[in-house]
Short mmCIF file of C-alpha atoms and ligand atoms in Angstrom, two decimals:
data_model
loop_
_atom_site.label_atom_id
_atom_site.label_comp_id
_atom_site.label_asym_id
_atom_site.label_seq_id
_atom_site.Cartn_x
_atom_site.Cartn_y
_atom_site.Cartn_z
CA LYS A 26 -81.28 9.22 42.57
CA ARG A 27 -82.59 8.19 46.08
CA SER A 28 -82.52 4.46 46.69
CA ALA A 29 -85.94 4.65 48.10
CA GLU A 30 -87.30 5.71 44.71
CA LYS A 31 -86.05 2.22 43.43
CA ILE A 32 -88.46 0.36 45.77
CA GLU A 33 -91.33 -0.50 43.73
CA VAL A 34 -94.71 -1.97 44.95
CA ALA A 35 -95.08 -5.56 43.50
CA GLU A 36 -97.93 -8.15 43.34
CA PRO A 37 -98.71 -9.46 46.84
CA GLN A 38 -96.46 -12.55 47.72
CA ASN A 39 -97.86 -15.73 49.02
CA LYS A 40 -97.41 -16.10 52.75
CA LEU A 41 -97.89 -12.29 53.12
CA PRO A 42 -100.93 -10.67 54.10
CA CYS A 43 -100.54 -7.49 52.03
CA SER A 44 -98.50 -6.21 49.02
CA ALA A 45 -94.79 -6.41 49.75
CA PRO A 46 -92.04 -4.04 48.50
CA SER A 47 -89.47 -5.22 46.15
CA LEU A 48 -86.28 -3.94 44.75
CA SER A 49 -85.45 -3.65 40.90
CA THR A 50 -82.06 -4.82 39.74
CA GLU A 51 -81.95 -2.83 36.45
CA PRO A 52 -78.49 -1.64 35.76
CA ALA A 53 -79.86 1.85 34.39
CA LEU A 54 -81.32 2.43 37.88
CA TYR A 55 -77.86 2.29 39.54
CA SER A 56 -75.47 3.97 37.07
CA GLY A 57 -74.93 7.22 39.43
CA SER A 58 -71.42 8.03 40.76
CA PHE A 59 -69.45 5.43 42.62
CA PRO A 60 -70.57 5.45 46.24
CA PHE A 61 -68.21 5.74 49.23
CA TYR A 62 -66.54 2.44 50.04
CA ARG A 63 -64.23 2.59 53.11
CA ARG A 64 -60.92 1.11 52.57
CA PRO A 65 -61.35 -2.41 54.14
CA SER A 66 -59.16 -3.03 57.21
CA GLU A 67 -58.56 -6.33 58.69
CA LEU A 68 -59.88 -6.87 62.34
CA GLY A 69 -58.60 -10.34 62.63
CA CYS A 70 -58.58 -13.90 60.98
CA PHE A 71 -59.38 -17.51 61.54
CA SER A 72 -58.44 -20.70 60.08
CA LEU A 73 -60.19 -24.05 59.22
CA ASP A 74 -58.10 -27.23 59.28
CA ASP A 75 -58.31 -30.43 57.16
CA LYS A 76 -61.19 -31.47 59.10
CA ARG A 77 -62.99 -28.08 58.86
CA GLN A 78 -62.16 -27.40 62.68
CA TYR A 79 -61.98 -23.73 63.64
CA TYR A 80 -58.70 -22.00 65.08
CA GLY A 81 -58.60 -18.45 65.84
CA ASP A 82 -55.25 -17.83 64.18
CA ALA A 83 -53.55 -17.82 60.63
CA ARG A 84 -52.28 -21.38 60.59
CA ALA A 85 -53.99 -21.95 57.32
CA LEU A 86 -52.45 -19.07 55.49
CA ARG A 87 -50.27 -19.82 52.61
CA TYR A 88 -47.38 -17.91 51.01
CA TYR A 89 -47.46 -16.88 47.38
CA SER A 90 -44.55 -18.60 45.59
CA PRO A 91 -44.74 -18.36 41.87
CA PRO A 92 -42.09 -20.12 39.65
CA PRO A 93 -39.09 -17.69 38.69
CA THR A 94 -39.93 -15.34 35.95
CA ASN A 95 -36.65 -15.85 34.30
CA GLY A 96 -36.94 -19.60 34.25
CA PRO A 97 -39.05 -21.95 31.79
CA SER A 98 -42.59 -21.27 31.34
CA PRO A 99 -44.70 -23.11 33.74
CA ASN A 100 -46.23 -26.50 33.03
CA PHE A 101 -48.60 -27.36 35.81
CA ASP A 102 -50.77 -30.36 35.32
CA LEU A 103 -53.92 -29.44 37.09
CA ARG A 104 -55.53 -32.90 36.89
CA ASP A 105 -52.49 -34.55 38.71
CA GLY A 106 -54.00 -36.05 41.81
CA TYR A 107 -57.51 -36.27 40.68
CA THR A 108 -59.07 -38.20 42.38
CA ASP A 109 -56.56 -40.06 44.43
CA ARG A 110 -55.08 -37.21 46.23
CA TYR A 111 -58.42 -35.07 46.63
CA GLN A 112 -60.41 -34.62 49.87
CA PRO A 113 -63.26 -32.43 48.89
CA ARG A 114 -65.26 -30.53 51.53
CA ASP A 115 -68.86 -31.99 52.18
CA GLU A 116 -71.02 -29.56 50.65
CA GLU A 117 -74.15 -30.95 52.19
CA ILE A 118 -72.98 -29.38 55.56
CA GLN A 119 -74.53 -25.83 55.44
CA GLU A 120 -72.18 -23.75 57.82
CA ARG A 121 -73.97 -20.61 57.28
CA LEU A 122 -72.42 -17.68 59.29
CA ASP A 123 -71.11 -20.00 62.10
CA HIS A 124 -67.46 -19.68 61.78
CA LEU A 125 -67.73 -15.88 61.44
CA LEU A 126 -70.14 -15.95 64.57
CA ARG A 127 -67.49 -17.75 66.55
CA TRP A 128 -64.90 -15.25 65.60
CA LEU A 129 -67.19 -12.31 66.48
CA LEU A 130 -68.15 -13.85 69.81
CA GLU A 131 -64.51 -14.22 70.85
CA HIS A 132 -63.66 -10.70 69.72
CA ARG A 133 -66.83 -8.64 70.43
CA GLY A 134 -65.18 -6.93 73.30
CA GLN A 135 -62.29 -5.67 71.32
CA LEU A 136 -63.97 -4.30 68.23
CA GLU A 137 -62.99 -0.84 67.09
CA GLY A 138 -65.53 1.81 65.97
CA GLY A 139 -66.65 2.76 69.29
CA PRO A 140 -69.50 1.61 71.69
CA GLY A 141 -72.33 0.58 69.56
CA TRP A 142 -70.46 0.02 66.38
CA LEU A 143 -71.59 -3.61 66.02
CA ALA A 144 -75.31 -2.72 66.80
CA GLY A 145 -75.30 -0.61 63.54
CA ALA A 146 -73.38 -2.92 61.40
CA ILE A 147 -74.19 -5.69 58.85
CA VAL A 148 -72.38 -8.96 59.33
CA THR A 149 -72.06 -11.42 56.48
CA TRP A 150 -69.70 -13.33 54.15
CA ARG A 151 -67.75 -11.59 51.41
CA GLY A 152 -69.15 -14.11 49.00
CA HIS A 153 -72.74 -13.01 49.62
CA LEU A 154 -71.63 -9.47 49.00
CA THR A 155 -70.04 -10.49 45.82
CA LYS A 156 -73.28 -11.90 44.78
CA LEU A 157 -75.06 -8.82 45.37
CA LEU A 158 -72.43 -6.60 43.50
CA THR A 159 -72.82 -8.82 40.31
CA THR A 160 -76.59 -9.16 40.59
CA PRO A 161 -77.48 -6.29 37.94
CA TYR A 162 -75.37 -8.16 35.34
CA GLU A 163 -76.27 -11.79 36.34
CA ARG A 164 -78.53 -13.69 33.78
CA GLN A 165 -78.24 -17.34 34.94
CA GLU A 166 -78.17 -17.84 38.72
CA GLY A 167 -80.59 -16.46 41.28
CA TRP A 168 -79.96 -16.23 45.10
CA GLN A 169 -81.65 -16.27 48.30
CA LEU A 170 -80.37 -14.27 51.41
CA ALA A 171 -81.82 -14.74 54.74
CA ALA A 172 -81.80 -11.70 57.16
CA SER A 173 -82.22 -11.50 60.89
CA ARG A 174 -81.76 -8.54 63.20
CA PHE A 175 -80.22 -9.27 66.67
CA GLN A 176 -79.12 -6.64 69.19
CA GLY A 177 -79.39 -4.06 66.40
CA THR A 178 -77.05 -5.88 64.04
CA LEU A 179 -78.36 -7.07 60.55
CA TYR A 180 -76.97 -10.59 59.82
CA LEU A 181 -77.26 -11.95 56.14
CA SER A 182 -76.82 -15.63 55.41
CA GLU A 183 -77.23 -17.13 52.09
CA VAL A 184 -79.72 -19.90 51.51
CA GLU A 185 -79.02 -22.45 48.68
CA THR A 186 -81.77 -22.16 46.06
CA ALA A 187 -83.53 -25.34 45.11
CA ALA A 188 -82.19 -24.86 41.62
CA ALA A 189 -78.54 -24.53 42.89
CA ARG A 190 -78.96 -27.62 45.05
CA ALA A 191 -80.29 -29.59 42.16
CA GLN A 192 -77.29 -28.37 40.04
CA ARG A 193 -74.87 -29.22 42.69
CA LEU A 194 -76.22 -32.70 43.26
CA ALA A 195 -76.12 -33.38 39.42
CA ARG A 196 -72.79 -31.76 38.82
CA PRO A 197 -71.32 -33.24 35.65
CA PRO A 198 -67.93 -34.96 36.19
CA LEU A 199 -66.07 -32.59 33.95
CA LEU A 200 -67.31 -29.74 36.18
CA ARG A 201 -66.14 -31.52 39.25
CA GLU A 202 -62.73 -31.97 37.79
CA LEU A 203 -62.65 -28.45 36.82
CA MET A 204 -63.44 -27.45 40.44
CA TYR A 205 -60.56 -29.54 41.69
CA MET A 206 -58.20 -27.91 39.02
CA GLY A 207 -58.81 -24.45 40.60
CA TYR A 208 -57.59 -25.84 43.91
CA LYS A 209 -54.72 -27.58 42.41
CA PHE A 210 -53.57 -24.39 40.85
CA GLU A 211 -53.20 -22.95 44.38
CA GLN A 212 -51.14 -25.74 45.45
CA TYR A 213 -48.84 -25.14 42.60
CA MET A 214 -48.51 -21.56 43.41
CA CYS A 215 -48.23 -21.55 47.30
CA ALA A 216 -45.94 -22.66 49.95
CA ASP A 217 -46.76 -23.46 53.63
CA LYS A 218 -44.03 -21.22 54.93
CA PRO A 219 -42.59 -17.74 53.79
CA GLY A 220 -39.74 -18.40 51.46
CA GLY A 221 -40.69 -22.06 51.07
CA SER A 222 -41.57 -23.94 47.91
CA PRO A 223 -44.96 -25.30 46.91
CA ASP A 224 -45.32 -29.14 47.27
CA PRO A 225 -47.61 -30.47 44.50
CA SER A 226 -47.18 -34.07 45.64
CA GLY A 227 -49.38 -33.42 48.66
CA GLU A 228 -53.13 -33.86 48.93
CA VAL A 229 -55.66 -31.16 47.94
CA ASN A 230 -58.03 -30.91 50.89
CA THR A 231 -60.69 -28.05 50.45
CA ASN A 232 -61.89 -28.13 53.95
CA VAL A 233 -58.70 -26.06 54.58
CA ALA A 234 -59.17 -22.35 54.51
CA PHE A 235 -57.86 -19.02 55.87
CA CYS A 236 -60.39 -16.30 56.37
CA SER A 237 -59.73 -12.71 56.91
CA VAL A 238 -62.27 -10.67 58.91
CA LEU A 239 -62.70 -6.97 57.74
CA ARG A 240 -64.41 -3.79 58.55
CA SER A 241 -65.55 -1.49 55.86
CA ARG A 242 -68.59 0.66 55.08
CA LEU A 243 -70.65 0.97 51.89
CA GLY A 244 -72.26 4.50 51.90
CA ASN A 245 -73.86 4.76 55.37
CA HIS A 246 -73.66 0.95 55.93
CA PRO A 247 -71.04 -0.23 58.34
CA LEU A 248 -69.85 -3.67 57.35
CA LEU A 249 -68.21 -6.62 59.15
CA PHE A 250 -67.53 -9.40 56.92
CA SER A 251 -65.12 -12.37 56.42
CA GLY A 252 -63.59 -13.81 53.08
CA GLU A 253 -61.55 -16.75 52.24
CA VAL A 254 -58.01 -15.61 51.24
CA ASP A 255 -55.75 -17.69 48.87
CA CYS A 256 -52.37 -16.51 49.98
CA THR A 257 -50.26 -13.58 51.02
CA ASP A 258 -47.29 -12.33 49.19
CA PRO A 259 -44.20 -12.11 51.31
CA GLN A 260 -42.49 -9.87 48.71
CA ALA A 261 -45.50 -7.47 48.63
CA SER A 262 -44.52 -3.76 48.96
CA SER A 263 -47.04 -3.46 51.72
CA THR A 264 -46.88 -6.19 54.19
CA GLN A 265 -50.24 -4.88 55.69
CA PRO A 266 -53.18 -7.03 55.19
CA PRO A 267 -55.38 -7.01 53.07
CA THR A 268 -53.02 -5.29 50.63
CA CYS A 269 -50.52 -8.29 50.78
CA TYR A 270 -53.13 -10.67 49.86
CA VAL A 271 -53.23 -12.47 46.27
CA GLU A 272 -56.10 -14.07 44.79
CA LEU A 273 -55.47 -16.97 42.45
CA LYS A 274 -57.62 -18.14 39.58
CA THR A 275 -57.62 -20.31 36.69
CA SER A 276 -59.29 -19.75 33.20
CA LYS A 277 -59.23 -21.28 29.82
CA GLU A 278 -56.42 -20.21 27.50
CA MET A 279 -57.64 -17.58 25.05
CA HIS A 280 -56.60 -17.28 21.41
CA SER A 281 -59.06 -14.81 19.83
CA PRO A 282 -60.13 -11.23 20.46
CA GLY A 283 -63.68 -12.50 20.95
CA GLN A 284 -62.60 -14.92 23.65
CA TRP A 285 -60.74 -12.03 25.55
CA ARG A 286 -63.83 -9.78 25.29
CA SER A 287 -66.23 -12.50 26.64
CA PHE A 288 -63.76 -13.02 29.46
CA TYR A 289 -63.51 -9.25 30.38
CA ARG A 290 -67.25 -9.16 30.30
CA HIS A 291 -68.08 -12.09 32.41
CA LYS A 292 -65.26 -13.60 34.36
CA LEU A 293 -63.53 -10.41 35.11
CA LEU A 294 -66.59 -8.81 36.67
CA LYS A 295 -66.72 -11.71 39.21
CA TRP A 296 -62.98 -11.54 39.88
CA TRP A 297 -63.22 -7.78 40.42
CA ALA A 298 -66.25 -8.08 42.70
CA GLN A 299 -64.62 -10.56 44.88
CA SER A 300 -61.37 -8.85 45.30
CA PHE A 301 -62.49 -5.40 45.40
CA LEU A 302 -64.66 -5.94 48.37
CA LEU A 303 -61.93 -7.45 50.45
CA GLY A 304 -59.27 -4.94 49.25
CA VAL A 305 -57.18 -7.65 47.54
CA PRO A 306 -54.87 -5.67 45.05
CA ASN A 307 -54.02 -8.40 42.59
CA VAL A 308 -55.49 -11.41 40.98
CA VAL A 309 -53.17 -13.82 39.43
CA ALA A 310 -54.64 -15.92 36.76
CA GLY A 311 -53.22 -19.21 35.41
CA PHE A 312 -54.38 -20.14 31.86
CA ARG A 313 -55.02 -23.69 31.27
CA ASN A 314 -54.86 -25.47 27.81
CA PRO A 315 -57.41 -28.20 26.70
CA GLU A 316 -55.37 -30.98 28.40
CA GLY A 317 -55.40 -29.10 31.76
CA PHE A 318 -52.08 -27.76 31.99
CA VAL A 319 -51.22 -24.13 33.10
CA CYS A 320 -48.58 -22.81 30.62
CA SER A 321 -48.90 -19.15 31.38
CA PHE A 322 -50.00 -16.55 33.96
CA LYS A 323 -51.14 -13.12 34.03
CA THR A 324 -51.48 -10.67 36.87
CA PHE A 325 -54.70 -8.55 36.84
CA PRO A 326 -54.39 -5.53 39.22
CA THR A 327 -58.04 -5.33 40.66
CA MET A 328 -58.20 -1.42 40.14
CA GLU A 329 -57.39 -1.90 36.63
CA MET A 330 -60.07 -4.60 35.75
CA PHE A 331 -62.68 -2.08 34.84
CA GLU A 332 -60.54 -0.45 32.06
CA HIS A 333 -61.02 -3.64 29.97
CA VAL A 334 -64.78 -2.82 29.67
CA ARG A 335 -64.98 0.87 30.24
CA ASN A 336 -65.57 1.45 26.42
CA ASP A 337 -67.71 -1.63 25.98
CA ARG A 338 -71.47 -1.05 25.51
CA ASP A 339 -71.99 -4.72 26.97
CA GLY A 340 -69.47 -4.29 29.60
CA TRP A 341 -70.02 -3.93 33.43
CA ASN A 342 -69.73 -0.80 35.59
CA PRO A 343 -68.37 -0.77 39.18
CA SER A 344 -70.71 2.01 40.16
CA VAL A 345 -73.67 -0.01 39.16
CA CYS A 346 -72.47 -2.92 41.21
CA MET A 347 -71.81 -0.88 44.28
CA ASN A 348 -74.91 1.26 44.08
CA PHE A 349 -77.10 -1.82 43.73
CA CYS A 350 -75.48 -3.30 46.78
CA ALA A 351 -76.06 -0.22 48.71
CA ALA A 352 -79.62 -0.06 47.61
CA PHE A 353 -80.03 -3.71 48.54
CA LEU A 354 -78.60 -3.04 52.05
CA THR A 355 -80.89 -0.04 52.57
CA PHE A 356 -83.85 -2.16 51.40
CA ALA A 357 -82.85 -4.93 53.87
CA GLN A 358 -82.19 -2.44 56.66
CA SER A 359 -85.67 -0.90 56.22
CA THR A 360 -87.59 -4.32 55.79
CA VAL A 361 -86.15 -6.11 58.88
CA ILE A 362 -87.54 -3.89 61.61
CA GLN A 363 -88.10 -6.44 64.52
CA ASP A 364 -85.22 -7.29 66.57
CA ASP A 365 -85.40 -11.12 66.90
CA PRO A 366 -83.01 -13.92 66.15
CA ARG A 367 -85.55 -16.39 65.32
CA LEU A 368 -87.37 -14.06 62.63
CA VAL A 369 -86.08 -14.35 59.06
CA HIS A 370 -86.83 -12.04 56.16
CA LEU A 371 -86.00 -14.16 53.11
CA PHE A 372 -84.76 -12.12 50.17
CA SER A 373 -85.17 -13.89 46.89
CA TRP A 374 -83.90 -12.94 43.38
CA GLU A 375 -84.24 -14.67 40.03
CA PRO A 376 -82.74 -13.06 36.86
CA GLY A 377 -85.05 -10.88 35.01
CA HIS A 378 -87.18 -10.09 38.19
CA PRO A 379 -86.86 -7.67 41.02
CA VAL A 380 -85.73 -8.84 44.68
CA THR A 381 -88.78 -10.05 46.79
CA VAL A 382 -89.31 -10.78 50.44
CA SER A 383 -91.08 -13.38 52.42
CA VAL A 384 -91.19 -13.79 56.13
CA HIS A 385 -90.41 -16.83 58.29
CA GLN A 386 -90.63 -17.25 62.17
CA ASP A 387 -88.73 -20.13 64.02
CA GLY A 388 -88.65 -22.46 60.79
CA PRO A 389 -85.97 -23.91 58.98
CA TYR A 390 -84.57 -20.56 57.68
CA THR A 391 -83.55 -19.44 61.30
CA PHE A 392 -79.68 -19.32 61.17
CA LEU A 393 -78.45 -17.59 64.22
CA PRO A 394 -77.40 -20.52 66.43
CA THR A 395 -78.65 -20.76 69.99
CA TRP A 396 -75.03 -21.00 71.23
CA TYR A 397 -74.39 -17.54 69.68
CA VAL A 398 -77.74 -15.87 70.68
CA GLU A 399 -77.21 -17.15 74.31
CA ALA A 400 -73.62 -16.11 74.64
CA MET A 401 -74.27 -12.62 73.17
CA ALA A 402 -77.06 -12.14 75.70
CA GLN A 403 -74.79 -12.57 78.58
P1 A3P B 27 -60.75 -20.94 40.17
O1 A3P B 27 -59.82 -19.99 40.72
O2 A3P B 27 -60.11 -21.57 38.94
O3 A3P B 27 -62.13 -20.38 40.00
P2 A3P B 27 -61.52 -18.93 44.65
O4 A3P B 27 -61.02 -18.73 43.31
O5 A3P B 27 -62.69 -18.11 44.97
O6 A3P B 27 -60.35 -18.91 45.63
O7 A3P B 27 -61.94 -20.51 44.60
C1 A3P B 27 -61.05 -21.51 44.30
C2 A3P B 27 -61.66 -22.62 43.44
O8 A3P B 27 -62.94 -23.21 43.95
C3 A3P B 27 -62.03 -22.25 42.13
O9 A3P B 27 -60.94 -22.09 41.21
C4 A3P B 27 -63.05 -23.18 41.67
O10 A3P B 27 -62.44 -24.38 41.34
C5 A3P B 27 -63.72 -23.53 42.85
N1 A3P B 27 -65.03 -22.72 43.19
C6 A3P B 27 -65.02 -21.50 43.65
N2 A3P B 27 -66.31 -21.14 43.77
C7 A3P B 27 -67.02 -22.08 42.82
C8 A3P B 27 -68.18 -22.04 42.37
N3 A3P B 27 -69.31 -21.34 42.59
N4 A3P B 27 -68.68 -23.12 41.66
C9 A3P B 27 -67.72 -24.20 41.30
N5 A3P B 27 -66.60 -24.04 41.79
C10 A3P B 27 -66.08 -23.06 42.53
MG1 MG B 28 -60.06 -18.99 47.38
MG1 MG B 29 -58.89 -18.17 44.16
#
């Protein structure tokens, strides 16, 4: 199936003078063979410190340091330090692509791929691509992606939906604590130095982040994206990023086959999409009991996750995820024609509907900063 056939004509959208194209997200339309996905290679990295300041190095990278496997089973209190040793990032600050653009500005002269590679590429966050991958199976949360073309390159930057904003502002206390617990688990599992030991007595500051910048290609779409990486494994068989990276996750302890099935259908899809895109080979899950203690771990190799749903009629299919993402990128590339950093095509999606587009000039949706546009023009 050619992706162009998936583009259907929808009812005219407000703000648009004529009928606009839209893109279906029906899984059945994307179940062809797995598309080409270039093995992601790391171009560089950057770090954000405890005040969310940018550094063009790996200072925030942490080292995987699980408890010894022959010792006692773990007993990590994920609620320890909540809230007295917690410095949460200010989620009101919309950073958009800014940190990635700073990295790109400082490295644009050294990019591989030959002259003009960047002009043909798509630049975005890995997290935005993760949302695209899981869209055919998502039944709860919609998304909006702002797109601008500048010097040929297509930039994609997520816009928080009104519903997501309302949910964030009304986040129940238990959900806030669960968020903290995910980061606390990282602190129990990571050391600041290779061979060092974790220090769970310190603060959890979610401003701190290590981000890898990667090059890949999906079908005929060259990609440059960045993603946050939890840690690197100094003992990994390959020391070469991204294959030395480890993704850490927490999840509820499971006791029945039904709980495992639901975990494979929903959570493992998100874990797979996130780690597959960046080329992270393993996800280490800590299972927490109702009291918030992690008493067991399990490593899920990214390339084996699909096996848990391969024979499940209500499971997910990596081909559907990747084919939909490729179709969306084709759709975006053919929709955003004008090269103008102040022009935004806003792609909007709600579960049960196709992806639609609206156009915005010089408005609040413009996301390529003046400092970037002016420096790139030099
Ligand atoms: P979990 O690992 O338990 O999900 P990540 O796993 O991507 O490294 O993110 C680290 C933690 O950030 C998560 O822990 C979770 O606590 C929090 N987090 C990430 N994405 C989130 C989201 N969309 N909503 C709420 N919390 C989120
Ligand atoms: Mg993380
Ligand atoms: Mg994680």
